């Protein structure tokens, strides 16, 4: 190839490059036209969103330019090296920028976990301290999402050779996440337990059971961190009229933990923000002899109820393995201890 031909090819490449740039700029301009506000007659401007064309559509538009004869690929008018130059410009020279792709650098949240062994005189103690983060979307009372929460969870667990069970403590910190990645401390809770998770608008901390000691679930409000229910089984939910989380009622029953096993278990009733009523179930039974809990509106027992469109009337049923059964009615959204059906030797004692 002569020097003159090389110069001609170079000029053709530069011309092709400028023409392709013009095509891509026209594509960008078409996207930016959405920024011009449309003003209806006699009304405020309509809000429009700027949506830049994705890279794939821009390449298609560029290919149409070739196909329609702008360069003449179909007739063999464009050399391969010209196409390569054009594609490089398409991919690198014109990044798809716009309001939706702008990213603001935010410092990451970090936590450190650890594990170690404490060597005692007679036994080793194995210690783990696990820290982690999670984001949680929480509903407000009307059922709309509030600002997301960032939770930092720390679980410190110890297990010693020759000893049963795993001793554990939980610390959970919650931050409200604002625009721009800023965060503001919302609450901190500390509870005896080995693990936990978000459940609806609760944060549930679980203390593992061991031998004849039952598992203990502590339900705290994810809105405030305040401890609400303590149960040895999952909460029972009864859905009533209304919108949002406050239309639900919850029933819990159980012992508060190893230190409270000498105290009577408690029956609790309320919402996910407040316990409305609490009763100790007084009897001669031991802590390891725990009943199953159900709710019912007839002879059929359930683990949950939907009373939408009906009065908040139902019965809480505690069933022991030996066949003893306690029936505690809820009428007009309140526990009625005076109407409870209790065998001899059982009583309900109201608690604050």
XYZ file of N, CA and C in Angstrom, residues 154-157 167-171 191-194 205:
42
model
N -24.314 -8.265 67.557
C -23.153 -8.891 68.198
C -23.641 -10.008 69.113
N -23.127 -11.217 68.891
C -23.502 -12.371 69.719
C -22.244 -12.979 70.329
N -22.212 -12.963 71.651
C -21.084 -13.499 72.416
C -21.528 -14.808 73.053
N -20.956 -15.917 72.605
C -21.340 -17.244 73.105
C -20.142 -17.967 73.706
N -23.744 -20.444 76.985
C -24.091 -19.149 77.561
C -23.938 -18.077 76.484
N -24.920 -17.189 76.399
C -24.853 -16.196 75.338
C -25.438 -14.850 75.725
N -24.896 -13.809 75.123
C -25.412 -12.449 75.294
C -25.490 -11.782 73.927
N -26.562 -11.035 73.727
C -26.784 -10.351 72.456
C -26.785 -8.842 72.672
N -26.145 -8.132 71.745
C -26.192 -6.668 71.709
C -26.531 -6.266 70.286
N -29.598 -8.295 75.541
C -30.488 -9.354 75.997
C -29.708 -10.660 76.122
N -30.138 -11.511 77.038
C -29.567 -12.850 77.127
C -30.043 -13.659 75.930
N -29.107 -14.214 75.169
C -29.497 -14.979 73.990
C -28.303 -15.352 73.148
N -28.535 -16.292 72.230
C -27.461 -16.826 71.398
C -27.547 -16.412 69.939
N -34.832 -12.274 69.834
C -33.599 -12.867 70.352
C -33.930 -14.239 70.922
